Amino acid sequence: MSRRGGRWVEPHRCIVDHSIPTSAYFSSSQNILKVFTRVLYAAEMTVLLS
């Protein structure tokens, strides 16, 4: 069981390590987009209200 688990865990670790930078980049870019749209929305609202 432990040997099988080790064999299963090793490739999984490699895959996870490989995908971490990509997913981090994607999540950070998505966050930047969300913040950007929020800022634009806030600017529009202030312009409309003033």
mmCIF file of C-alpha atoms in Angstrom:
data_model
loop_
_atom_site.group_PDB
_atom_site.id
_atom_site.type_symbol
_atom_site.label_atom_id
_atom_site.label_comp_id
_atom_site.label_asym_id
_atom_site.label_seq_id
_atom_site.Cartn_x
_atom_site.Cartn_y
_atom_site.Cartn_z
ATOM 1 C CA MET A 1 0.000 0.000 0.000
ATOM 2 C CA SER A 2 2.701 2.498 0.990
ATOM 3 C CA ARG A 3 4.756 1.709 -2.126
ATOM 4 C CA ARG A 4 1.723 2.162 -4.365
ATOM 5 C CA GLY A 5 0.874 5.380 -2.521
ATOM 6 C CA GLY A 6 4.437 6.633 -3.043
ATOM 7 C CA ARG A 7 4.259 5.841 -6.747
ATOM 8 C CA TRP A 8 0.929 7.615 -6.981
ATOM 9 C CA VAL A 9 2.041 10.646 -4.936
ATOM 10 C CA GLU A 10 5.334 11.289 -6.769
ATOM 11 C CA PRO A 11 3.944 11.995 -10.271
ATOM 12 C CA HIS A 12 1.047 13.896 -8.705
ATOM 13 C CA ARG A 13 3.521 16.134 -6.852
ATOM 14 C CA CYS A 14 5.396 16.820 -10.091
ATOM 15 C CA ILE A 15 2.145 17.753 -11.860
ATOM 16 C CA VAL A 16 1.050 19.999 -8.976
ATOM 17 C CA ASP A 17 4.462 21.715 -8.784
ATOM 18 C CA HIS A 18 4.335 22.318 -12.532
ATOM 19 C CA SER A 19 0.811 23.760 -12.472
ATOM 20 C CA ILE A 20 1.269 26.018 -9.414
ATOM 21 C CA PRO A 21 3.024 28.915 -11.244
ATOM 22 C CA THR A 22 0.486 28.833 -14.088
ATOM 23 C CA SER A 23 -2.525 28.817 -11.754
ATOM 24 C CA ALA A 24 -0.956 31.538 -9.590
ATOM 25 C CA TYR A 25 -0.397 33.689 -12.691
ATOM 26 C CA PHE A 26 -3.971 33.120 -13.833
ATOM 27 C CA SER A 27 -5.467 33.921 -10.433
ATOM 28 C CA SER A 28 -3.332 37.056 -10.033
ATOM 29 C CA SER A 29 -4.254 38.317 -13.515
ATOM 30 C CA GLN A 30 -7.936 37.626 -12.780
ATOM 31 C CA ASN A 31 -7.654 39.573 -9.508
ATOM 32 C CA ILE A 32 -6.013 42.486 -11.339
ATOM 33 C CA LEU A 33 -8.838 42.460 -13.898
ATOM 34 C CA LYS A 34 -11.458 42.415 -11.126
ATOM 35 C CA VAL A 35 -9.799 45.334 -9.340
ATOM 36 C CA PHE A 36 -9.463 47.229 -12.633
ATOM 37 C CA THR A 37 -13.153 46.782 -13.484
ATOM 38 C CA ARG A 38 -14.137 47.813 -9.945
ATOM 39 C CA VAL A 39 -12.022 50.971 -10.208
ATOM 40 C CA LEU A 40 -13.565 51.787 -13.596
ATOM 41 C CA TYR A 41 -17.054 51.182 -12.185
ATOM 42 C CA ALA A 42 -16.348 53.416 -9.187
ATOM 43 C CA ALA A 43 -15.006 56.157 -11.479
ATOM 44 C CA GLU A 44 -18.120 55.947 -13.657
ATOM 45 C CA MET A 45 -20.397 56.154 -10.617
ATOM 46 C CA THR A 46 -18.569 59.197 -9.221
ATOM 47 C CA VAL A 47 -18.769 60.926 -12.616
ATOM 48 C CA LEU A 48 -22.490 60.159 -12.890
ATOM 49 C CA LEU A 49 -23.238 61.273 -9.319
ATOM 50 C CA SER A 50 -21.224 64.506 -9.452
#
